[in-house]
Short mmCIF file of C-alpha atoms in Angstrom, two decimals:
data_model
loop_
_atom_site.label_atom_id
_atom_site.label_comp_id
_atom_site.label_asym_id
_atom_site.label_seq_id
_atom_site.Cartn_x
_atom_site.Cartn_y
_atom_site.Cartn_z
CA MET V 1415 91.95 135.86 60.84
CA THR V 1416 95.16 135.56 58.87
CA SER V 1417 97.98 133.12 59.47
CA THR V 1418 101.36 132.07 58.20
CA VAL V 1419 103.38 128.98 59.08
CA GLU V 1420 107.14 128.53 59.20
CA LYS V 1421 108.97 125.24 59.54
CA LYS V 1422 111.54 125.12 62.32
CA GLU V 1423 114.20 122.64 63.42
CA GLN V 1424 113.40 119.33 65.15
CA ASN V 1425 110.02 118.84 63.45
CA MET V 1426 108.60 122.07 64.85
CA VAL V 1427 106.46 124.64 63.07
CA GLN V 1428 105.56 128.18 64.10
CA PHE V 1429 102.25 129.81 63.29
CA THR V 1430 101.96 133.58 63.26
CA ILE V 1431 98.29 134.42 63.61
CA THR V 1432 96.55 137.79 63.47
CA VAL V 1433 93.05 138.30 64.83
CA PRO V 1434 91.88 141.67 63.43
CA LYS V 1435 90.59 144.41 65.68
CA ASP V 1436 86.90 143.82 64.90
CA GLU V 1437 87.18 140.05 65.53
CA PHE V 1438 89.14 140.56 68.73
CA LYS V 1439 86.47 143.00 69.91
CA LYS V 1440 84.06 140.01 70.00
CA SER V 1441 86.44 138.18 72.34
CA LEU V 1442 86.72 141.28 74.52
CA MET V 1443 82.93 141.41 74.73
CA SER V 1444 82.82 137.73 75.70
CA ALA V 1445 85.37 138.43 78.42
CA TYR V 1446 83.29 141.41 79.59
CA ARG V 1447 80.12 139.28 79.80
CA LYS V 1448 81.98 136.56 81.70
CA ASN V 1449 83.30 139.01 84.32
CA ILE V 1450 80.58 141.67 84.41
CA ARG V 1451 79.46 140.82 87.96
CA ARG V 1452 82.97 141.52 89.26
CA PHE V 1453 83.07 145.11 88.07
CA SER V 1454 82.13 147.94 90.45
CA VAL V 1455 81.97 151.36 88.80
CA PRO V 1456 80.83 154.51 90.67
CA GLY V 1457 77.35 155.54 89.57
CA PHE V 1458 76.34 152.02 88.53
CA ARG V 1459 75.07 149.04 90.45
CA LYS V 1460 77.68 146.28 90.64
CA GLY V 1461 77.60 144.25 87.44
CA LYS V 1462 75.48 146.80 85.55
CA ALA V 1463 78.12 149.10 84.04
CA PRO V 1464 78.15 149.03 80.20
CA TYR V 1465 81.20 147.76 78.32
CA PRO V 1466 82.59 151.21 77.32
CA ILE V 1467 82.27 152.45 80.90
CA VAL V 1468 84.07 149.39 82.31
CA VAL V 1469 86.89 149.72 79.76
CA ASN V 1470 87.21 153.44 80.42
CA TYR V 1471 87.27 152.90 84.21
CA TYR V 1472 89.47 149.79 84.46
CA GLY V 1473 91.31 149.87 81.17
CA GLU V 1474 90.94 147.33 78.36
CA GLY V 1475 93.74 145.24 79.86
CA VAL V 1476 91.46 143.96 82.61
CA LEU V 1477 89.76 141.82 79.94
CA TYR V 1478 92.84 140.59 78.09
CA GLU V 1479 93.42 137.32 79.94
CA ASP V 1480 89.95 135.95 79.25
CA ALA V 1481 89.75 137.55 75.80
CA ILE V 1482 92.93 135.71 74.80
CA GLY V 1483 91.30 132.50 75.96
CA PHE V 1484 88.26 133.17 73.78
CA ALA V 1485 90.25 134.25 70.71
CA VAL V 1486 93.30 131.99 70.51
CA ASP V 1487 91.90 128.47 70.20
CA PRO V 1488 89.36 129.13 67.39
CA ALA V 1489 92.01 131.03 65.43
CA TYR V 1490 94.57 128.27 66.03
CA GLN V 1491 92.15 125.53 64.93
CA GLU V 1492 91.34 127.52 61.79
CA ALA V 1493 95.05 127.89 61.03
CA LEU V 1494 95.63 124.14 61.46
CA ALA V 1495 92.84 123.39 58.99
CA GLU V 1496 93.99 126.05 56.53
CA HIS V 1497 97.57 124.74 56.41
CA GLU V 1498 96.55 121.06 56.78
CA ILE V 1499 98.82 120.46 59.75
CA GLU V 1500 98.25 117.80 62.42
CA PRO V 1501 99.82 118.85 65.73
CA PHE V 1502 101.77 116.29 67.73
CA SER V 1503 102.29 118.33 70.89
CA SER V 1504 100.58 120.92 73.03
CA PRO V 1505 100.88 124.45 71.60
CA GLU V 1506 103.32 126.98 73.02
CA LEU V 1507 101.75 130.44 72.88
CA GLU V 1508 103.45 133.83 72.75
CA ILE V 1509 101.50 137.09 72.51
CA LEU V 1510 103.21 139.59 70.20
CA GLU V 1511 100.66 142.42 70.10
CA ILE V 1512 97.32 142.99 71.79
CA GLY V 1513 94.73 145.74 71.85
CA GLY V 1514 94.16 148.95 69.99
CA ASP V 1515 94.27 148.86 66.20
CA ASN V 1516 96.43 145.72 66.22
CA GLY V 1517 93.75 143.37 67.50
CA LEU V 1518 95.61 140.26 68.64
CA VAL V 1519 98.84 138.96 67.11
CA PHE V 1520 100.42 135.81 68.49
CA THR V 1521 102.66 132.90 67.61
CA ILE V 1522 102.15 129.24 68.37
CA ASP V 1523 104.97 126.72 68.26
CA VAL V 1524 103.90 123.12 67.88
CA ALA V 1525 105.48 119.80 66.93
CA ILE V 1526 104.42 117.92 63.83
CA LYS V 1527 104.70 114.16 63.39
CA PRO V 1528 108.41 113.29 63.22
CA GLU V 1529 109.59 111.40 60.17
CA VAL V 1530 110.77 107.88 60.98
CA VAL V 1531 113.66 106.34 59.10
CA LEU V 1532 112.95 102.78 60.12
CA GLY V 1533 115.78 100.44 60.99
CA GLU V 1534 115.73 96.73 60.21
CA TYR V 1535 112.55 95.23 61.64
CA LYS V 1536 112.45 91.74 60.12
CA GLY V 1537 114.54 88.79 61.21
CA ILE V 1538 115.88 90.51 64.32
CA THR V 1539 117.44 88.36 67.02
CA ALA V 1540 116.34 89.29 70.52
CA TYR V 1541 116.33 87.73 73.96
CA ARG V 1542 113.30 85.70 75.00
CA PRO V 1543 113.50 84.38 78.56
CA PRO V 1544 112.78 80.67 79.04
CA ALA V 1545 109.15 79.92 79.89
CA GLU V 1546 109.52 77.74 82.94
CA VAL V 1547 107.49 76.85 86.00
CA THR V 1548 109.55 76.21 89.11
CA GLU V 1549 108.55 74.07 92.05
CA GLU V 1550 108.58 77.21 94.19
CA GLU V 1551 106.05 78.88 91.87
CA MET V 1552 103.84 75.79 91.97
CA ASN V 1553 103.95 75.70 95.76
CA ARG V 1554 103.24 79.42 96.01
CA GLU V 1555 100.17 79.16 93.77
CA ILE V 1556 98.79 76.14 95.61
CA GLU V 1557 99.48 77.82 98.96
CA ARG V 1558 97.42 80.82 97.85
CA GLU V 1559 94.49 78.52 97.22
CA ARG V 1560 94.97 76.85 100.60
CA VAL V 1561 94.86 80.23 102.32
CA LYS V 1562 91.65 81.16 100.47
CA VAL V 1563 89.79 78.14 101.88
CA ALA V 1564 91.49 78.07 105.28
CA ARG V 1565 89.34 77.89 108.41
CA LEU V 1566 89.60 80.76 110.88
CA LEU V 1567 89.97 79.40 114.41
CA THR V 1568 89.68 81.35 117.66
CA ILE V 1569 92.50 80.42 120.05
CA THR V 1570 91.67 80.12 123.75
CA ASP V 1571 94.08 77.46 125.02
CA ARG V 1572 97.47 79.01 124.28
CA PRO V 1573 99.25 82.38 124.09
CA VAL V 1574 100.04 84.38 120.96
CA GLU V 1575 102.40 82.73 118.46
CA GLU V 1576 104.08 83.84 115.25
CA GLY V 1577 101.55 83.86 112.39
CA ASP V 1578 98.51 84.46 114.63
CA THR V 1579 96.17 87.39 114.07
CA VAL V 1580 95.63 89.34 117.27
CA ASN V 1581 92.75 91.76 117.79
CA ILE V 1582 93.98 94.56 120.04
CA ASP V 1583 93.17 97.91 121.59
CA TYR V 1584 96.21 100.14 122.05
CA GLU V 1585 97.31 103.67 122.81
CA GLY V 1586 100.79 105.19 122.66
CA PHE V 1587 102.24 107.71 125.11
CA LYS V 1588 105.34 109.88 124.96
CA ASP V 1589 106.45 111.36 128.26
CA GLY V 1590 103.08 110.32 129.66
CA VAL V 1591 101.09 112.19 127.00
CA ALA V 1592 99.13 110.40 124.25
CA PHE V 1593 100.49 111.24 120.79
CA ASP V 1594 98.53 111.68 117.56
CA GLY V 1595 98.04 108.57 115.43
CA GLY V 1596 99.01 106.24 118.25
CA LYS V 1597 95.60 104.91 119.19
CA GLY V 1598 93.50 102.07 117.82
CA ALA V 1599 90.59 99.89 118.89
CA GLY V 1600 89.64 96.46 117.57
CA TYR V 1601 92.70 96.41 115.33
CA ASP V 1602 93.60 93.08 113.70
CA LEU V 1603 97.37 92.65 113.68
CA LYS V 1604 99.05 89.67 112.05
CA ILE V 1605 102.14 88.69 114.01
CA GLY V 1606 105.12 88.66 111.69
CA SER V 1607 103.73 91.24 109.27
CA ASN V 1608 106.09 93.96 110.59
CA THR V 1609 103.21 96.39 110.38
CA PHE V 1610 104.06 98.25 113.58
CA ILE V 1611 107.37 99.64 114.82
CA PRO V 1612 110.11 97.17 115.80
CA GLY V 1613 109.39 95.35 119.04
CA PHE V 1614 105.63 95.86 119.06
CA GLU V 1615 104.61 92.55 117.51
CA GLU V 1616 107.35 90.69 119.35
CA GLY V 1617 105.94 92.11 122.58
CA LEU V 1618 102.60 90.40 121.94
CA VAL V 1619 104.08 86.91 121.48
CA GLY V 1620 103.51 84.79 124.58
CA LYS V 1621 100.62 86.91 125.87
CA GLU V 1622 97.19 85.38 126.56
CA SER V 1623 93.82 86.54 125.26
CA GLY V 1624 92.43 89.22 127.60
CA ALA V 1625 95.87 90.31 128.78
CA GLU V 1626 96.50 94.02 129.42
CA PHE V 1627 100.07 95.29 129.56
CA ASP V 1628 102.55 98.04 128.66
CA LEU V 1629 105.17 97.87 125.91
CA GLU V 1630 108.19 100.13 126.34
CA LEU V 1631 109.60 100.78 122.86
CA SER V 1632 111.42 103.40 120.80
CA PHE V 1633 110.51 104.70 117.36
CA PRO V 1634 113.13 104.18 114.63
CA ALA V 1635 115.58 107.05 114.27
CA GLU V 1636 114.52 107.53 110.63
CA TYR V 1637 110.78 107.61 111.42
CA HIS V 1638 108.98 110.13 109.17
CA GLU V 1639 107.32 112.01 112.07
CA GLU V 1640 110.19 114.04 113.50
CA SER V 1641 108.59 114.48 116.91
CA LEU V 1642 108.62 110.68 117.36
CA ALA V 1643 111.81 109.71 115.52
CA GLY V 1644 114.14 107.89 117.91
CA GLN V 1645 111.93 108.70 120.90
CA PRO V 1646 111.04 106.28 123.73
CA VAL V 1647 107.31 105.62 124.09
CA VAL V 1648 104.94 103.38 126.03
CA PHE V 1649 102.06 101.52 124.41
CA LYS V 1650 99.18 100.38 126.60
CA VAL V 1651 97.81 97.24 124.96
CA LYS V 1652 94.84 94.94 125.50
CA ILE V 1653 94.49 91.63 123.62
CA ASN V 1654 90.82 91.09 122.76
CA ASN V 1655 91.19 87.75 121.00
CA ILE V 1656 93.60 85.52 119.11
CA THR V 1657 92.80 83.82 115.81
CA THR V 1658 94.75 81.66 113.40
CA LYS V 1659 94.10 80.07 110.03
CA GLU V 1660 93.95 76.28 109.74
CA LEU V 1661 95.08 75.30 106.26
CA PRO V 1662 93.45 72.28 104.60
CA GLU V 1663 95.44 69.13 103.92
CA LEU V 1664 96.88 68.78 100.43
CA ASP V 1665 94.79 65.85 99.27
CA ASP V 1666 92.06 64.92 96.81
CA GLU V 1667 89.39 66.59 98.94
CA PHE V 1668 91.28 69.88 98.73
CA ALA V 1669 91.47 69.51 94.93
CA LYS V 1670 87.70 68.95 94.77
CA ASP V 1671 87.06 72.03 96.93
CA VAL V 1672 89.13 74.44 94.83
CA SER V 1673 88.74 73.05 91.30
CA GLU V 1674 86.70 70.83 89.01
CA PHE V 1675 89.20 67.99 89.40
CA ASP V 1676 88.77 64.85 91.49
CA THR V 1677 92.40 64.23 92.39
CA LEU V 1678 95.30 66.29 93.67
CA GLU V 1679 97.50 65.17 90.79
CA GLU V 1680 94.98 66.37 88.21
CA TYR V 1681 94.69 69.68 90.03
CA LYS V 1682 98.48 70.11 90.15
CA ALA V 1683 98.73 69.34 86.45
CA ASP V 1684 96.16 72.05 85.73
CA VAL V 1685 98.01 74.55 87.93
CA HIS V 1686 101.23 73.76 86.08
CA GLU V 1687 99.52 74.24 82.72
CA ARG V 1688 98.07 77.61 83.75
CA LEU V 1689 101.38 78.83 85.13
CA LEU V 1690 103.19 77.68 82.00
CA LYS V 1691 100.69 79.53 79.82
CA ALA V 1692 101.26 82.69 81.87
CA ALA V 1693 105.04 82.19 81.70
CA ASN V 1694 104.88 81.89 77.91
CA ALA V 1695 102.75 85.04 77.67
CA SER V 1696 105.26 86.89 79.86
CA ALA V 1697 108.18 85.58 77.80
CA ASP V 1698 106.46 86.66 74.58
CA ALA V 1699 105.86 90.13 76.02
CA THR V 1700 109.53 90.44 76.98
CA PHE V 1701 110.55 89.19 73.52
CA GLU V 1702 108.29 91.79 71.89
CA ASP V 1703 109.70 94.54 74.11
CA ASN V 1704 113.25 93.54 73.19
CA LEU V 1705 112.43 93.40 69.48
CA LEU V 1706 110.79 96.81 69.61
CA ALA V 1707 113.72 98.20 71.58
CA ALA V 1708 116.09 96.92 68.89
CA VAL V 1709 114.09 98.58 66.11
CA VAL V 1710 113.90 101.83 68.07
CA GLU V 1711 117.64 101.72 68.65
CA THR V 1712 118.42 101.42 64.92
CA SER V 1713 115.78 103.85 63.66
CA GLU V 1714 116.38 107.55 63.05
CA ILE V 1715 113.79 109.79 64.70
CA ASP V 1716 114.25 113.42 65.72
CA ILE V 1717 111.93 114.06 68.67
CA PRO V 1718 111.22 117.70 69.66
CA ASN V 1719 111.70 118.52 73.32
CA ILE V 1720 108.10 119.70 73.60
CA MET V 1721 106.88 116.19 72.72
CA ILE V 1722 109.09 114.74 75.45
CA HIS V 1723 107.75 117.26 77.96
CA ASP V 1724 104.17 116.40 76.97
CA GLU V 1725 104.88 112.69 77.39
CA ILE V 1726 106.43 113.30 80.81
CA ASP V 1727 103.24 115.18 81.74
CA ARG V 1728 101.20 112.15 80.66
CA ILE V 1729 103.30 109.76 82.72
CA VAL V 1730 103.06 112.04 85.75
CA ASP V 1731 99.28 112.22 85.31
CA GLU V 1732 99.10 108.42 85.07
CA GLN V 1733 101.08 108.11 88.28
CA ARG V 1734 99.00 110.79 89.99
CA ASN V 1735 95.76 108.96 89.14
CA ARG V 1736 97.27 105.67 90.30
CA MET V 1737 98.22 107.21 93.63
CA ARG V 1738 94.84 108.85 94.13
CA TYR V 1739 93.20 105.49 93.53
CA GLN V 1740 95.30 104.26 96.44
CA GLY V 1741 94.26 107.26 98.54
CA ILE V 1742 97.47 109.29 98.42
CA GLU V 1743 98.67 112.36 96.51
CA LEU V 1744 101.66 112.03 94.17
CA GLU V 1745 103.72 114.68 95.98
CA GLN V 1746 103.24 112.87 99.29
CA TYR V 1747 104.04 109.59 97.55
CA LEU V 1748 107.30 110.97 96.17
CA GLU V 1749 108.20 112.45 99.55
CA TYR V 1750 107.98 108.97 101.08
CA ALA V 1751 110.29 107.77 98.30
CA GLY V 1752 112.81 110.46 99.20
CA THR V 1753 112.49 112.39 95.95
CA SER V 1754 110.70 115.42 94.50
CA LEU V 1755 108.38 115.96 91.57
CA ASP V 1756 111.09 117.83 89.65
CA HIS V 1757 113.57 115.00 90.19
CA PHE V 1758 110.93 112.42 89.28
CA ARG V 1759 110.29 114.28 86.01
CA LEU V 1760 114.00 114.28 85.22
CA GLN V 1761 114.12 110.53 85.80
CA LEU V 1762 111.28 110.09 83.32
CA HIS V 1763 113.05 111.81 80.41
CA ASP V 1764 114.39 108.63 78.80
CA THR V 1765 111.18 106.78 79.57
CA ALA V 1766 109.15 109.44 77.78
CA LEU V 1767 111.54 109.54 74.83
CA ASN V 1768 111.41 105.77 74.37
CA ARG V 1769 107.62 105.66 74.66
CA ILE V 1770 107.31 108.26 71.91
CA LYS V 1771 109.82 106.50 69.67
CA SER V 1772 108.20 103.12 70.18
CA ARG V 1773 104.77 104.49 69.18
CA LEU V 1774 106.20 106.13 66.08
CA VAL V 1775 108.07 102.96 65.09
CA ILE V 1776 104.89 100.91 65.46
CA ASP V 1777 102.98 103.50 63.41
CA LYS V 1778 105.61 103.22 60.68
CA ILE V 1779 105.43 99.42 60.62
CA VAL V 1780 101.62 99.65 60.40
CA GLU V 1781 102.02 102.04 57.46
CA ILE V 1782 104.62 99.96 55.61
CA GLN V 1783 102.83 96.65 56.14
CA ASP V 1784 99.45 98.28 55.41
CA PHE V 1785 97.78 96.77 58.46
CA GLU V 1786 94.07 97.48 58.84
CA ALA V 1787 91.39 96.67 61.39
CA THR V 1788 88.38 94.87 59.94
CA GLU V 1789 84.85 95.42 61.21
CA GLU V 1790 84.85 91.82 62.45
CA GLU V 1791 88.01 92.48 64.48
CA VAL V 1792 86.56 95.68 65.93
CA ASP V 1793 83.36 93.85 66.84
CA ALA V 1794 85.30 91.03 68.51
CA GLU V 1795 87.40 93.54 70.46
CA ILE V 1796 84.31 95.37 71.72
CA LYS V 1797 82.77 92.07 72.83
CA SER V 1798 85.99 91.15 74.63
CA MET V 1799 86.22 94.53 76.37
CA ALA V 1800 82.56 94.43 77.43
CA ALA V 1801 83.07 91.00 78.98
CA MET V 1802 86.31 92.10 80.66
CA TYR V 1803 84.69 95.13 82.32
CA GLY V 1804 81.40 93.38 83.11
CA PHE V 1805 79.16 95.51 80.86
CA GLU V 1806 76.21 94.48 78.76
CA GLU V 1807 77.53 94.34 75.21
CA GLU V 1808 75.00 96.73 73.64
CA LYS V 1809 75.37 99.35 76.38
CA PHE V 1810 79.14 99.12 76.16
CA ARG V 1811 78.96 99.39 72.38
CA GLU V 1812 76.84 102.55 72.64
CA SER V 1813 79.08 104.21 75.22
CA PHE V 1814 82.26 103.24 73.36
CA ALA V 1815 81.02 104.27 69.91
CA PRO V 1816 83.07 107.51 69.88
CA GLU V 1817 86.21 105.47 70.65
CA THR V 1818 86.00 103.22 67.58
CA ASP V 1819 89.05 104.88 66.04
CA TYR V 1820 90.99 104.11 69.21
CA ILE V 1821 89.98 100.44 68.99
CA LYS V 1822 91.02 100.29 65.34
CA SER V 1823 94.36 101.87 66.18
CA THR V 1824 94.91 99.35 68.98
CA ILE V 1825 94.17 96.44 66.64
CA ARG V 1826 96.55 97.78 63.98
CA ASN V 1827 99.28 98.33 66.56
CA ASN V 1828 98.82 94.83 67.96
CA LYS V 1829 99.22 93.45 64.44
CA ALA V 1830 102.51 95.32 64.10
CA VAL V 1831 103.83 93.93 67.40
CA THR V 1832 102.69 90.42 66.45
CA PHE V 1833 104.44 90.87 63.10
CA LEU V 1834 107.67 91.74 64.90
CA ARG V 1835 107.39 88.63 67.09
CA GLU V 1836 106.50 86.27 64.25
CA ASN V 1837 109.38 87.58 62.14
CA GLY V 1838 111.85 87.79 65.01
CA ILE V 1839 114.42 85.22 66.07
CA ALA V 1840 114.33 84.31 69.74
CA THR V 1841 117.48 83.54 71.70
CA ASP V 1842 117.74 82.45 75.32
CA VAL V 1843 121.16 84.09 75.59
CA LYS V 1844 120.95 87.37 77.44
CA PRO V 1845 122.64 90.32 75.69
CA GLU V 1846 125.94 91.37 77.22
CA SER V 1847 124.97 95.03 77.10
CA GLU V 1848 122.75 95.98 80.01
CA ALA V 1849 121.76 99.09 78.09
CA ASP V 1850 119.67 97.01 75.69
CA ASP V 1851 117.81 95.45 78.60
CA GLU V 1852 117.22 98.85 80.15
CA LEU V 1853 115.79 100.23 76.92
CA ALA V 1854 113.38 97.33 76.63
CA GLU V 1855 112.31 97.87 80.23
CA ASP V 1856 111.68 101.53 79.43
CA LEU V 1857 109.38 100.58 76.59
CA ALA V 1858 107.51 98.11 78.78
CA ASP V 1859 106.95 100.41 81.77
CA VAL V 1860 110.21 101.67 83.17
CA GLU V 1861 108.69 104.17 85.52
CA GLU V 1862 107.65 101.21 87.66
CA GLU V 1863 111.15 100.95 89.09
CA ALA V 1864 111.17 104.65 89.90
CA VAL V 1865 108.17 104.23 92.18
CA ASP V 1866 108.64 100.73 93.60
CA ASP V 1867 110.60 102.02 96.57
CA ALA V 1868 107.89 104.57 97.18
CA ASP V 1869 105.25 101.83 97.17
CA GLN V 1870 107.08 100.05 99.97
CA ALA V 1871 107.57 103.27 101.90
CA VAL V 1872 103.92 104.25 101.53
CA ASP V 1873 102.67 100.82 102.58
CA SER V 1874 104.97 100.71 105.59
CA ASP V 1875 104.28 104.27 106.63
CA ALA V 1876 100.53 104.08 106.16
CA GLU V 1877 100.47 101.09 108.47
CA ASN V 1878 102.77 102.74 110.97
CA THR V 1879 100.69 105.89 111.31
CA ASP V 1880 98.59 104.00 113.82
CA ASP V 1881 101.66 103.11 115.87
#
C-alpha cells in the first residue's frame, strides 16, 4: 500500500491510496469466499465453482463491492498512522481505478481537527437568571406529593364529575359500521384530560355508574386519519365504575407521611430549600451556556461542512433512539409535527455547528489551562455513576474500564466549564440581542424546541387512536 496526503481548504485533507494488484487480489478472494454460495456456474454444484471459473463466468466486477469493503479500511487506517493524522469526520470515499493491473486506487477526504483562535474567555459578563422559588412552584411541588399519597375512592352515590376517572367500554361507528381503532374495554379515562375527541369526555359528565348510552360526535376536521376527519360518528359507551382521588389535608400529619419532618412548616421549609437548590443549579447551567456562547461567538473556528453533516447525523440518531424508547419511529414522529426528515436536518444545521464549536472551545480551554483528571477524580466519578445507575461498584468498574478515557475527558471538560463560571461576571440584565440567547439555547440543547410540538402531537394522537 502506498499513500500520499494533500491539505485542502477548511481543515480538510485528501488521501490518495493505492492498493497494489497482488494485495487487492487478497480482498477479491475474501469477497469470493463471502459470496461463494450465491454463485451458480454450469458444470459445478452451486457454491463449488473455483475462483477463476467464477471470475471468468461472472466477471471480476461481481466481487468489487465487497472487495472494496475488505481493502479500503485497512489501507486507510495504515495511511492515517503513516501520516500521523487524526480524523475528525467520517471519510468520503471515491474510487479512481479498480481491477486489472491497477489494483485499487482511491481517494479519501476527511476533516482534521480545526484550529481554534480562542476569543476572550476570562472575566466575561453574561446573563444569569435569578434563582427564585415562587409560591406557585411551592404549591405545585406540594400538590404533587399530595397526589402521590391520595386515596382512591369508588363513587357510587353521584354521577360523573370533572376530575373523576371513569372506567369505560366503548366502540365507535361511522355510518353504522365500526371503524378501526375506535374500540376499547376497561379503559380508564380521566375527565378533563382531553384525551379523546372533543365532546367525548363532556358526554360522560352527569352519567351514573352502569349507564349505557350513545354519544353522537364529529371528529375534528384536521384529524390525522383522513377517513374520519370531520366525519360524524356514534360511540356506544358503558360506564363500568367511577373513581376519584381524595387528597390529604395539608397539616402536620401530611408532613409526617411524606417526609422526615414533624410539622408542615418544617416540611415547607425543606421543599423551599430543595427548590432553591434546583433553581440555583438551573441558573448556573444557563450562566455557563451563556458564557460558552459568548466565547464561541468571539472565537475563530473554520468548521468543514462534513463535520457539520456528521454532527447532524448524530443529533438525528439521538432523536431516533429517543423516539424508539417512546415506541415511535422518527419519521412518524416528524410527520405528526408537520415536517420531514430533510427539513428537520436543515433546522439542525446551526445546532450542529454550535455543538461542534462549543466542544472545540472547551478543548482549547482545557489545553491552555492544562486541566487534567486525577485518578482520585476518575475513581470518584465511577463511584458516582455506579450509584446513579444502580450497579455494584466493582461490576460497573469492570464494564466501564474501556471508557476510562471518556471519563477523564468529561472531568477535564467539566473543569473548563467550571473555570468559565468562576471567572465570569453574572448579570441579571437580559441581553438586548435575542440572537445571543438563541445561541446559548443551541449549545444547551436547541433541538428540543424543534421537537416539542411533535411531542404534543404524538401524545395527543396516540391517545386519540382509540377514539
